[in-house]
Tab-separated table of N, CA and C and ligand atoms in Angstrom:
chain	number	residue	atom	x	y	z
A	1374	MET	N	-6.368	71.991	54.849
A	1374	MET	CA	-5.670	71.624	53.571
A	1374	MET	C	-5.226	70.136	53.649
A	1375	LYS	N	-4.624	69.726	54.823
A	1375	LYS	CA	-4.090	68.418	54.977
A	1375	LYS	C	-5.310	67.418	54.815
A	1376	ARG	N	-6.338	67.730	55.467
A	1376	ARG	CA	-7.493	66.890	55.432
A	1376	ARG	C	-8.032	66.741	53.964
A	1377	GLN	N	-8.059	67.798	53.300
A	1377	GLN	CA	-8.561	67.728	51.862
A	1377	GLN	C	-7.597	66.804	51.043
A	1378	LEU	N	-6.366	66.957	51.290
A	1378	LEU	CA	-5.413	66.001	50.542
A	1378	LEU	C	-5.621	64.587	50.871
A	1379	ILE	N	-5.822	64.341	52.129
A	1379	ILE	CA	-6.175	62.896	52.551
A	1379	ILE	C	-7.399	62.342	51.840
A	1380	ALA	N	-8.433	63.301	51.839
A	1380	ALA	CA	-9.705	62.926	51.243
A	1380	ALA	C	-9.527	62.632	49.733
A	1381	LEU	N	-8.764	63.425	49.092
A	1381	LEU	CA	-8.436	63.277	47.694
A	1381	LEU	C	-7.779	61.960	47.440
A	1382	ALA	N	-6.823	61.701	48.349
A	1382	ALA	CA	-5.997	60.487	48.172
A	1382	ALA	C	-6.868	59.203	48.333
A	1383	LEU	N	-7.774	59.230	49.309
A	1383	LEU	CA	-8.653	58.099	49.505
A	1383	LEU	C	-9.620	57.959	48.370
A	1384	LEU	N	-10.153	59.081	47.769
A	1384	LEU	CA	-11.004	58.884	46.663
A	1384	LEU	C	-10.200	58.352	45.477
A	1385	GLY	N	-8.957	58.727	45.299
A	1385	GLY	CA	-8.188	58.300	44.231
A	1385	GLY	C	-7.934	56.801	44.301
A	1386	LEU	N	-7.877	56.255	45.483
A	1386	LEU	CA	-7.660	54.798	45.756
A	1386	LEU	C	-8.829	53.969	45.423
A	1387	ALA	N	-10.000	54.592	45.532
A	1387	ALA	CA	-11.249	53.762	45.273
A	1387	ALA	C	-11.248	53.322	43.848
A	1388	SER	N	-11.607	52.055	43.699
A	1388	SER	CA	-11.550	51.450	42.292
A	1388	SER	C	-12.646	52.203	41.390
A	1389	THR	N	-13.744	52.604	41.972
A	1389	THR	CA	-14.750	53.296	41.209
A	1389	THR	C	-14.950	54.641	41.924
A	1390	PRO	N	-14.312	55.683	41.362
A	1390	PRO	CA	-14.526	56.916	42.081
A	1390	PRO	C	-15.909	57.371	42.295
A	1391	LEU	N	-16.338	58.001	43.416
A	1391	LEU	CA	-17.589	58.296	43.807
A	1391	LEU	C	-18.265	59.089	42.643
A	1392	TRP	N	-17.588	60.059	42.111
A	1392	TRP	CA	-18.257	61.011	41.060
A	1392	TRP	C	-18.433	60.181	39.732
A	1393	ALA	N	-17.890	59.014	39.598
A	1393	ALA	CA	-18.056	58.360	38.344
A	1393	ALA	C	-19.123	57.290	38.394
A	1394	ALA	N	-19.861	57.099	39.503
A	1394	ALA	CA	-20.868	56.086	39.646
A	1394	ALA	C	-21.889	56.296	38.569
A	1395	ASP	N	-22.163	55.341	37.707
A	1395	ASP	CA	-23.182	55.438	36.662
A	1395	ASP	C	-24.529	55.124	37.249
A	1396	CYS	N	-25.328	56.189	37.333
A	1396	CYS	CA	-26.639	55.989	37.943
A	1396	CYS	C	-27.747	55.832	36.969
A	1397	SER	N	-27.428	55.092	35.886
A	1397	SER	CA	-28.391	54.788	34.841
A	1397	SER	C	-28.001	53.594	34.090
A	1398	THR	N	-28.971	52.966	33.402
A	1398	THR	CA	-28.668	51.785	32.596
A	1398	THR	C	-29.704	51.769	31.527
A	1399	THR	N	-29.305	51.036	30.417
A	1399	THR	CA	-30.224	50.819	29.348
A	1399	THR	C	-30.501	49.353	29.173
A	1400	ILE	N	-31.659	48.968	29.007
A	1400	ILE	CA	-32.032	47.521	28.768
A	1400	ILE	C	-32.885	47.478	27.506
A	1401	GLU	N	-32.491	46.519	26.629
A	1401	GLU	CA	-33.303	46.344	25.451
A	1401	GLU	C	-34.259	45.173	25.537
A	1402	ALA	N	-35.348	45.227	24.833
A	1402	ALA	CA	-36.409	44.179	24.713
A	1402	ALA	C	-36.625	43.929	23.240
A	1403	ASN	N	-36.878	42.709	22.844
A	1403	ASN	CA	-37.006	42.385	21.494
A	1403	ASN	C	-38.360	41.584	21.110
A	1404	ASP	N	-38.537	41.328	19.855
A	1404	ASP	CA	-39.686	40.558	19.400
A	1404	ASP	C	-39.628	39.033	19.808
A	1405	MET	N	-38.563	38.627	20.475
A	1405	MET	CA	-38.428	37.258	20.905
A	1405	MET	C	-38.690	37.191	22.364
A	1406	MET	N	-39.291	38.198	22.886
A	1406	MET	CA	-39.700	38.216	24.342
A	1406	MET	C	-38.452	38.104	25.227
A	1407	GLN	N	-37.477	38.870	24.876
A	1407	GLN	CA	-36.285	38.837	25.726
A	1407	GLN	C	-35.747	40.226	26.094
A	1408	PHE	N	-35.252	40.299	27.371
A	1408	PHE	CA	-34.587	41.448	27.806
A	1408	PHE	C	-33.122	41.163	27.609
A	1409	SER	N	-32.356	42.205	27.355
A	1409	SER	CA	-30.876	42.169	27.127
A	1409	SER	C	-30.087	41.942	28.341
A	1410	LYS	N	-30.741	42.094	29.613
A	1410	LYS	CA	-30.028	41.932	30.785
A	1410	LYS	C	-30.851	41.098	31.804
A	1411	SER	N	-30.215	40.297	32.583
A	1411	SER	CA	-30.994	39.491	33.627
A	1411	SER	C	-30.675	40.071	34.975
A	1412	ALA	N	-29.759	41.014	35.016
A	1412	ALA	CA	-29.426	41.597	36.374
A	1412	ALA	C	-28.982	43.060	36.202
A	1413	ILE	N	-29.358	43.869	37.191
A	1413	ILE	CA	-29.074	45.310	37.181
A	1413	ILE	C	-28.438	45.585	38.564
A	1414	THR	N	-27.297	46.292	38.511
A	1414	THR	CA	-26.808	46.780	39.792
A	1414	THR	C	-26.812	48.224	39.994
A	1415	VAL	N	-27.449	48.724	41.142
A	1415	VAL	CA	-27.522	50.119	41.414
A	1415	VAL	C	-26.465	50.435	42.380
A	1416	PRO	N	-25.543	51.328	42.006
A	1416	PRO	CA	-24.464	51.701	42.932
A	1416	PRO	C	-25.060	52.426	44.107
A	1417	LYS	N	-24.598	52.037	45.381
A	1417	LYS	CA	-25.266	52.644	46.548
A	1417	LYS	C	-25.034	54.130	46.706
A	1418	THR	N	-24.025	54.646	45.910
A	1418	THR	CA	-23.821	56.052	45.951
A	1418	THR	C	-24.786	56.922	45.128
A	1419	CYS	N	-25.668	56.168	44.389
A	1419	CYS	CA	-26.713	56.863	43.565
A	1419	CYS	C	-27.952	57.257	44.438
A	1420	SER	N	-28.380	58.555	44.340
A	1420	SER	CA	-29.525	58.866	45.072
A	1420	SER	C	-30.696	58.628	44.187
A	1421	GLN	N	-30.553	58.718	42.928
A	1421	GLN	CA	-31.602	58.459	41.943
A	1421	GLN	C	-30.990	57.467	40.889
A	1422	PHE	N	-31.781	56.695	40.267
A	1422	PHE	CA	-31.409	55.684	39.229
A	1422	PHE	C	-32.360	55.784	38.074
A	1423	THR	N	-31.861	55.793	36.838
A	1423	THR	CA	-32.590	55.817	35.656
A	1423	THR	C	-32.532	54.591	34.774
A	1424	VAL	N	-33.662	53.999	34.445
A	1424	VAL	CA	-33.595	52.899	33.563
A	1424	VAL	C	-34.273	53.253	32.253
A	1425	THR	N	-33.613	53.069	31.128
A	1425	THR	CA	-34.205	53.346	29.839
A	1425	THR	C	-34.447	51.900	29.126
A	1426	LEU	N	-35.697	51.776	28.740
A	1426	LEU	CA	-36.093	50.481	28.026
A	1426	LEU	C	-36.208	50.920	26.527
A	1427	LYS	N	-35.488	50.030	25.698
A	1427	LYS	CA	-35.622	50.251	24.310
A	1427	LYS	C	-36.160	48.927	23.650
A	1428	HIS	N	-37.250	49.087	22.938
A	1428	HIS	CA	-37.880	47.909	22.284
A	1428	HIS	C	-37.194	47.923	20.912
A	1429	THR	N	-36.380	46.900	20.636
A	1429	THR	CA	-35.614	46.900	19.371
A	1429	THR	C	-36.393	46.071	18.282
A	1430	GLY	N	-37.601	45.594	18.624
A	1430	GLY	CA	-38.316	44.793	17.609
A	1430	GLY	C	-39.159	45.641	16.739
A	1431	LYS	N	-40.119	44.980	16.039
A	1431	LYS	CA	-40.969	45.675	15.105
A	1431	LYS	C	-42.442	45.504	15.415
A	1432	LEU	N	-42.791	44.485	16.237
A	1432	LEU	CA	-44.095	44.134	16.540
A	1432	LEU	C	-44.763	45.246	17.427
A	1433	PRO	N	-46.106	45.459	17.218
A	1433	PRO	CA	-46.771	46.492	17.993
A	1433	PRO	C	-47.076	46.159	19.478
A	1434	ARG	N	-47.336	47.112	20.147
A	1434	ARG	CA	-47.495	47.137	21.602
A	1434	ARG	C	-48.555	46.073	21.937
A	1435	ALA	N	-49.696	45.959	21.248
A	1435	ALA	CA	-50.695	45.094	21.543
A	1435	ALA	C	-50.336	43.674	21.422
A	1436	ALA	N	-49.363	43.377	20.460
A	1436	ALA	CA	-48.956	41.998	20.270
A	1436	ALA	C	-47.718	41.595	21.023
A	1437	MET	N	-46.796	42.498	21.152
A	1437	MET	CA	-45.485	42.289	21.777
A	1437	MET	C	-45.088	43.435	22.595
A	1438	GLY	N	-45.972	43.888	23.455
A	1438	GLY	CA	-45.623	45.091	24.307
A	1438	GLY	C	-44.701	44.687	25.367
A	1439	HIS	N	-43.862	45.616	25.666
A	1439	HIS	CA	-42.864	45.413	26.859
A	1439	HIS	C	-42.825	46.590	27.726
A	1440	ASP	N	-42.770	46.358	28.986
A	1440	ASP	CA	-42.354	47.359	29.987
A	1440	ASP	C	-41.331	46.815	30.880
A	1441	TRP	N	-40.864	47.769	31.780
A	1441	TRP	CA	-39.876	47.413	32.793
A	1441	TRP	C	-40.425	47.803	34.076
A	1442	VAL	N	-40.744	46.681	34.850
A	1442	VAL	CA	-41.435	47.009	36.206
A	1442	VAL	C	-40.602	46.423	37.269
A	1443	LEU	N	-40.451	47.209	38.378
A	1443	LEU	CA	-39.619	46.913	39.540
A	1443	LEU	C	-40.444	46.752	40.701
A	1444	THR	N	-40.342	45.604	41.417
A	1444	THR	CA	-41.063	45.312	42.590
A	1444	THR	C	-40.100	44.546	43.551
A	1445	THR	N	-40.566	44.288	44.758
A	1445	THR	CA	-39.890	43.276	45.636
A	1445	THR	C	-40.269	41.886	45.048
A	1446	ARG	N	-39.393	40.949	45.321
A	1446	ARG	CA	-39.684	39.562	44.928
A	1446	ARG	C	-41.070	39.082	45.614
A	1447	ALA	N	-41.239	39.535	46.820
A	1447	ALA	CA	-42.425	39.177	47.493
A	1447	ALA	C	-43.719	39.624	46.874
A	1448	ASP	N	-43.719	40.859	46.192
A	1448	ASP	CA	-44.886	41.416	45.617
A	1448	ASP	C	-45.171	40.972	44.228
A	1449	GLU	N	-44.111	40.400	43.521
A	1449	GLU	CA	-44.155	40.144	42.086
A	1449	GLU	C	-45.417	39.397	41.623
A	1450	LYS	N	-45.704	38.307	42.181
A	1450	LYS	CA	-46.845	37.529	41.713
A	1450	LYS	C	-48.240	38.235	41.767
A	1451	ALA	N	-48.369	38.977	42.919
A	1451	ALA	CA	-49.700	39.663	43.055
A	1451	ALA	C	-49.736	40.779	42.096
A	1452	VAL	N	-48.622	41.511	41.834
A	1452	VAL	CA	-48.544	42.642	40.901
A	1452	VAL	C	-48.911	42.174	39.496
A	1453	LEU	N	-48.359	40.996	39.131
A	1453	LEU	CA	-48.607	40.404	37.879
A	1453	LEU	C	-50.127	39.958	37.636
A	1454	ALA	N	-50.686	39.470	38.660
A	1454	ALA	CA	-52.052	38.975	38.703
A	1454	ALA	C	-52.948	40.224	38.477
A	1455	ASP	N	-52.789	41.304	39.115
A	1455	ASP	CA	-53.498	42.509	38.991
A	1455	ASP	C	-53.209	43.149	37.584
A	1456	ALA	N	-51.989	43.010	37.123
A	1456	ALA	CA	-51.591	43.636	35.776
A	1456	ALA	C	-52.497	42.936	34.702
A	1457	ALA	N	-52.660	41.634	34.760
A	1457	ALA	CA	-53.372	40.927	33.683
A	1457	ALA	C	-54.849	41.404	33.718
A	1458	LYS	N	-55.449	41.631	34.950
A	1458	LYS	CA	-56.831	42.185	35.037
A	1458	LYS	C	-56.906	43.488	34.621
A	1459	ALA	N	-55.909	44.361	34.827
A	1459	ALA	CA	-55.861	45.813	34.345
A	1459	ALA	C	-55.964	45.928	32.837
A	1460	GLY	N	-55.433	44.963	32.140
A	1460	GLY	CA	-55.517	44.905	30.575
A	1460	GLY	C	-54.624	45.869	29.944
A	1461	LEU	N	-54.658	45.765	28.589
A	1461	LEU	CA	-53.874	46.550	27.709
A	1461	LEU	C	-54.161	48.000	27.808
A	1462	ALA	N	-55.410	48.360	28.094
A	1462	ALA	CA	-55.793	49.823	28.160
A	1462	ALA	C	-55.067	50.517	29.312
A	1463	ASN	N	-54.645	49.758	30.279
A	1463	ASN	CA	-53.930	50.290	31.408
A	1463	ASN	C	-52.361	49.944	31.319
A	1464	GLY	N	-51.985	49.498	30.177
A	1464	GLY	CA	-50.571	49.159	30.026
A	1464	GLY	C	-50.202	47.980	30.800
A	1465	TYR	N	-51.175	47.049	31.107
A	1465	TYR	CA	-50.917	45.893	31.946
A	1465	TYR	C	-50.273	46.188	33.202
A	1466	LEU	N	-50.815	47.224	33.917
A	1466	LEU	CA	-50.382	47.435	35.315
A	1466	LEU	C	-51.632	48.031	36.002
A	1467	LYS	N	-51.925	47.589	37.246
A	1467	LYS	CA	-52.977	48.134	38.016
A	1467	LYS	C	-52.696	49.683	38.215
A	1468	PRO	N	-53.587	50.555	37.814
A	1468	PRO	CA	-53.331	52.011	38.056
A	1468	PRO	C	-53.035	52.338	39.490
A	1469	GLY	N	-51.964	53.025	39.776
A	1469	GLY	CA	-51.531	53.468	41.140
A	1469	GLY	C	-51.085	52.352	41.996
A	1470	ASP	N	-50.667	51.205	41.432
A	1470	ASP	CA	-50.238	50.089	42.237
A	1470	ASP	C	-49.063	50.511	43.201
A	1471	LYS	N	-49.294	50.538	44.463
A	1471	LYS	CA	-48.253	51.004	45.391
A	1471	LYS	C	-47.125	49.945	45.605
A	1472	ARG	N	-47.370	48.776	45.153
A	1472	ARG	CA	-46.271	47.776	45.253
A	1472	ARG	C	-45.226	47.940	44.187
A	1473	VAL	N	-45.583	48.644	43.135
A	1473	VAL	CA	-44.651	48.872	41.974
A	1473	VAL	C	-43.755	50.032	42.415
A	1474	ILE	N	-42.450	49.739	42.532
A	1474	ILE	CA	-41.427	50.725	42.924
A	1474	ILE	C	-41.185	51.734	41.826
A	1475	ALA	N	-41.049	51.196	40.558
A	1475	ALA	CA	-40.810	52.014	39.399
A	1475	ALA	C	-41.282	51.191	38.188
A	1476	HIS	N	-41.700	51.928	37.137
A	1476	HIS	CA	-42.008	51.239	35.874
A	1476	HIS	C	-41.994	52.189	34.721
A	1477	THR	N	-41.615	51.661	33.519
A	1477	THR	CA	-41.727	52.389	32.371
A	1477	THR	C	-43.176	52.220	31.754
A	1478	LYS	N	-43.398	52.890	30.680
A	1478	LYS	CA	-44.673	52.710	29.989
A	1478	LYS	C	-44.535	51.326	29.202
A	1479	LEU	N	-45.666	50.793	28.797
A	1479	LEU	CA	-45.721	49.619	27.977
A	1479	LEU	C	-45.534	50.169	26.495
A	1480	ILE	N	-44.475	49.629	25.866
A	1480	ILE	CA	-44.093	50.181	24.532
A	1480	ILE	C	-44.064	49.088	23.484
A	1481	GLY	N	-44.182	49.528	22.217
A	1481	GLY	CA	-44.074	48.596	21.116
A	1481	GLY	C	-42.776	48.712	20.411
A	1482	GLY	N	-42.593	47.986	19.324
A	1482	GLY	CA	-41.327	47.985	18.488
A	1482	GLY	C	-40.966	49.342	18.141
A	1483	GLY	N	-39.600	49.694	18.242
A	1483	GLY	CA	-39.068	50.838	17.837
A	1483	GLY	C	-39.213	52.001	18.889
A	1484	GLU	N	-39.989	51.698	19.939
A	1484	GLU	CA	-40.126	52.750	20.899
A	1484	GLU	C	-39.222	52.609	22.065
A	1485	SER	N	-39.134	53.717	22.885
A	1485	SER	CA	-38.317	53.618	24.179
A	1485	SER	C	-38.971	54.482	25.136
A	1486	ASP	N	-38.648	54.169	26.433
A	1486	ASP	CA	-39.231	54.990	27.549
A	1486	ASP	C	-38.203	54.881	28.681
A	1487	SER	N	-38.137	55.941	29.505
A	1487	SER	CA	-37.212	55.872	30.674
A	1487	SER	C	-37.947	56.209	31.995
A	1488	VAL	N	-37.460	55.672	33.038
A	1488	VAL	CA	-38.038	55.876	34.359
A	1488	VAL	C	-36.852	56.264	35.298
A	1489	THR	N	-37.070	57.251	36.190
A	1489	THR	CA	-36.059	57.641	37.188
A	1489	THR	C	-36.740	57.431	38.588
A	1490	PHE	N	-36.045	56.765	39.468
A	1490	PHE	CA	-36.620	56.552	40.691
A	1490	PHE	C	-35.634	56.906	41.825
A	1491	ASP	N	-36.166	57.185	42.985
A	1491	ASP	CA	-35.444	57.488	44.181
A	1491	ASP	C	-34.872	56.210	44.772
A	1492	THR	N	-33.619	56.037	45.036
A	1492	THR	CA	-33.037	54.785	45.431
A	1492	THR	C	-33.467	54.494	46.977
A	1493	ARG	N	-33.959	55.565	47.611
A	1493	ARG	CA	-34.372	55.348	48.981
A	1493	ARG	C	-35.629	54.423	49.005
A	1494	ALA	N	-36.284	54.264	47.764
A	1494	ALA	CA	-37.374	53.288	47.769
A	1494	ALA	C	-36.913	51.856	47.787
A	1495	LEU	N	-35.630	51.626	47.673
A	1495	LEU	CA	-35.101	50.315	47.584
A	1495	LEU	C	-34.814	49.730	48.963
A	1496	LYS	N	-35.899	49.374	49.651
A	1496	LYS	CA	-35.785	48.647	50.915
A	1496	LYS	C	-36.648	47.487	50.976
A	1497	ASN	N	-36.346	46.623	51.856
A	1497	ASN	CA	-37.103	45.371	52.065
A	1497	ASN	C	-36.978	44.409	50.697
A	1498	GLY	N	-35.785	44.419	50.155
A	1498	GLY	CA	-35.668	43.525	48.978
A	1498	GLY	C	-35.673	42.024	49.337
A	1499	PRO	N	-35.336	41.140	48.561
A	1499	PRO	CA	-34.747	41.360	47.276
A	1499	PRO	C	-35.707	41.908	46.145
A	1500	PHE	N	-35.146	42.520	45.159
A	1500	PHE	CA	-35.905	43.168	44.111
A	1500	PHE	C	-35.848	42.454	42.727
A	1501	VAL	N	-36.966	42.484	42.102
A	1501	VAL	CA	-36.948	41.878	40.771
A	1501	VAL	C	-37.520	42.846	39.741
A	1502	PHE	N	-37.089	42.633	38.530
A	1502	PHE	CA	-37.743	43.431	37.451
A	1502	PHE	C	-38.290	42.471	36.380
A	1503	PHE	N	-39.364	42.887	35.664
A	1503	PHE	CA	-40.024	41.946	34.717
A	1503	PHE	C	-40.880	42.857	33.814
A	1504	CYS	N	-41.372	42.133	32.724
A	1504	CYS	CA	-42.296	42.734	31.825
A	1504	CYS	C	-43.668	42.274	32.325
A	1505	SER	N	-44.669	43.199	32.442
A	1505	SER	CA	-45.947	42.798	32.965
A	1505	SER	C	-46.979	42.387	31.885
A	1506	PHE	N	-46.585	42.289	30.670
A	1506	PHE	CA	-47.457	41.874	29.650
A	1506	PHE	C	-47.695	40.391	29.865
A	1507	PRO	N	-48.965	40.008	29.907
A	1507	PRO	CA	-49.302	38.613	30.262
A	1507	PRO	C	-48.418	37.512	29.626
A	1508	GLY	N	-47.873	36.640	30.439
A	1508	GLY	CA	-47.017	35.583	29.865
A	1508	GLY	C	-45.586	35.948	29.632
A	1509	HIS	N	-45.224	37.181	29.630
A	1509	HIS	CA	-43.884	37.565	29.246
A	1509	HIS	C	-42.915	37.439	30.437
A	1510	GLU	N	-43.456	37.434	31.685
A	1510	GLU	CA	-42.527	37.410	32.792
A	1510	GLU	C	-41.726	36.139	32.942
A	1511	THR	N	-42.216	35.005	32.359
A	1511	THR	CA	-41.456	33.793	32.486
A	1511	THR	C	-40.151	33.870	31.750
A	1512	MET	N	-40.121	34.701	30.741
A	1512	MET	CA	-38.786	34.910	29.947
A	1512	MET	C	-38.200	36.330	30.285
A	1513	MET	N	-39.032	37.231	30.545
A	1513	MET	CA	-38.487	38.567	30.747
A	1513	MET	C	-38.504	38.929	32.215
A	1514	HIS	N	-37.377	38.580	32.849
A	1514	HIS	CA	-37.301	38.681	34.332
A	1514	HIS	C	-35.824	38.798	34.689
A	1515	GLY	N	-35.673	39.517	35.774
A	1515	GLY	CA	-34.231	39.670	36.244
A	1515	GLY	C	-34.259	40.212	37.716
A	1516	THR	N	-32.997	40.374	38.207
A	1516	THR	CA	-32.867	40.857	39.562
A	1516	THR	C	-32.175	42.216	39.585
A	1517	LEU	N	-32.545	42.942	40.571
A	1517	LEU	CA	-31.919	44.313	40.807
A	1517	LEU	C	-31.289	44.398	42.208
A	1518	ASN	N	-30.019	44.620	42.237
A	1518	ASN	CA	-29.363	44.702	43.421
A	1518	ASN	C	-28.683	46.076	43.752
A	1519	VAL	N	-28.533	46.409	44.990
A	1519	VAL	CA	-27.795	47.617	45.387
A	1519	VAL	C	-26.473	47.182	45.987
A	1520	GLU	N	-25.422	47.785	45.365
A	1520	GLU	CA	-24.115	47.419	45.857
A	1520	GLU	C	-23.214	48.636	45.981
B	1349	LIG	CO1	-43.235	42.063	27.283
């Protein structure tokens, strides 16, 4: 009983209670080739994390397609090079690319997609996220950290 009370007291002192960790986030993408976030923080208490991508624009997938792709910074350039070769038919990602930690579908205006990944996959960072549509990464790019 005493131990439980102490545990409860310690949890109460934490600025972000463990049970309240938000293990999801939403990021918007638009027709101006912009993401609404340049950084995402994954609480280390999350065993899984969900990212929802919402394309708030109107342009179709073939013209202004966006996805949310997570890799290590070290793998980013090679993944992008293979994505361009894979083409629109493959959603601008090499099928089965093992360097991709998580990714949503490539979507067009008005669409959304979510991806949930195991946070144990987050090792050997730093991690970056980007849109793999050719040319978009220069503007649609951010960092993902575990804290
Ligand atoms: Co894009």
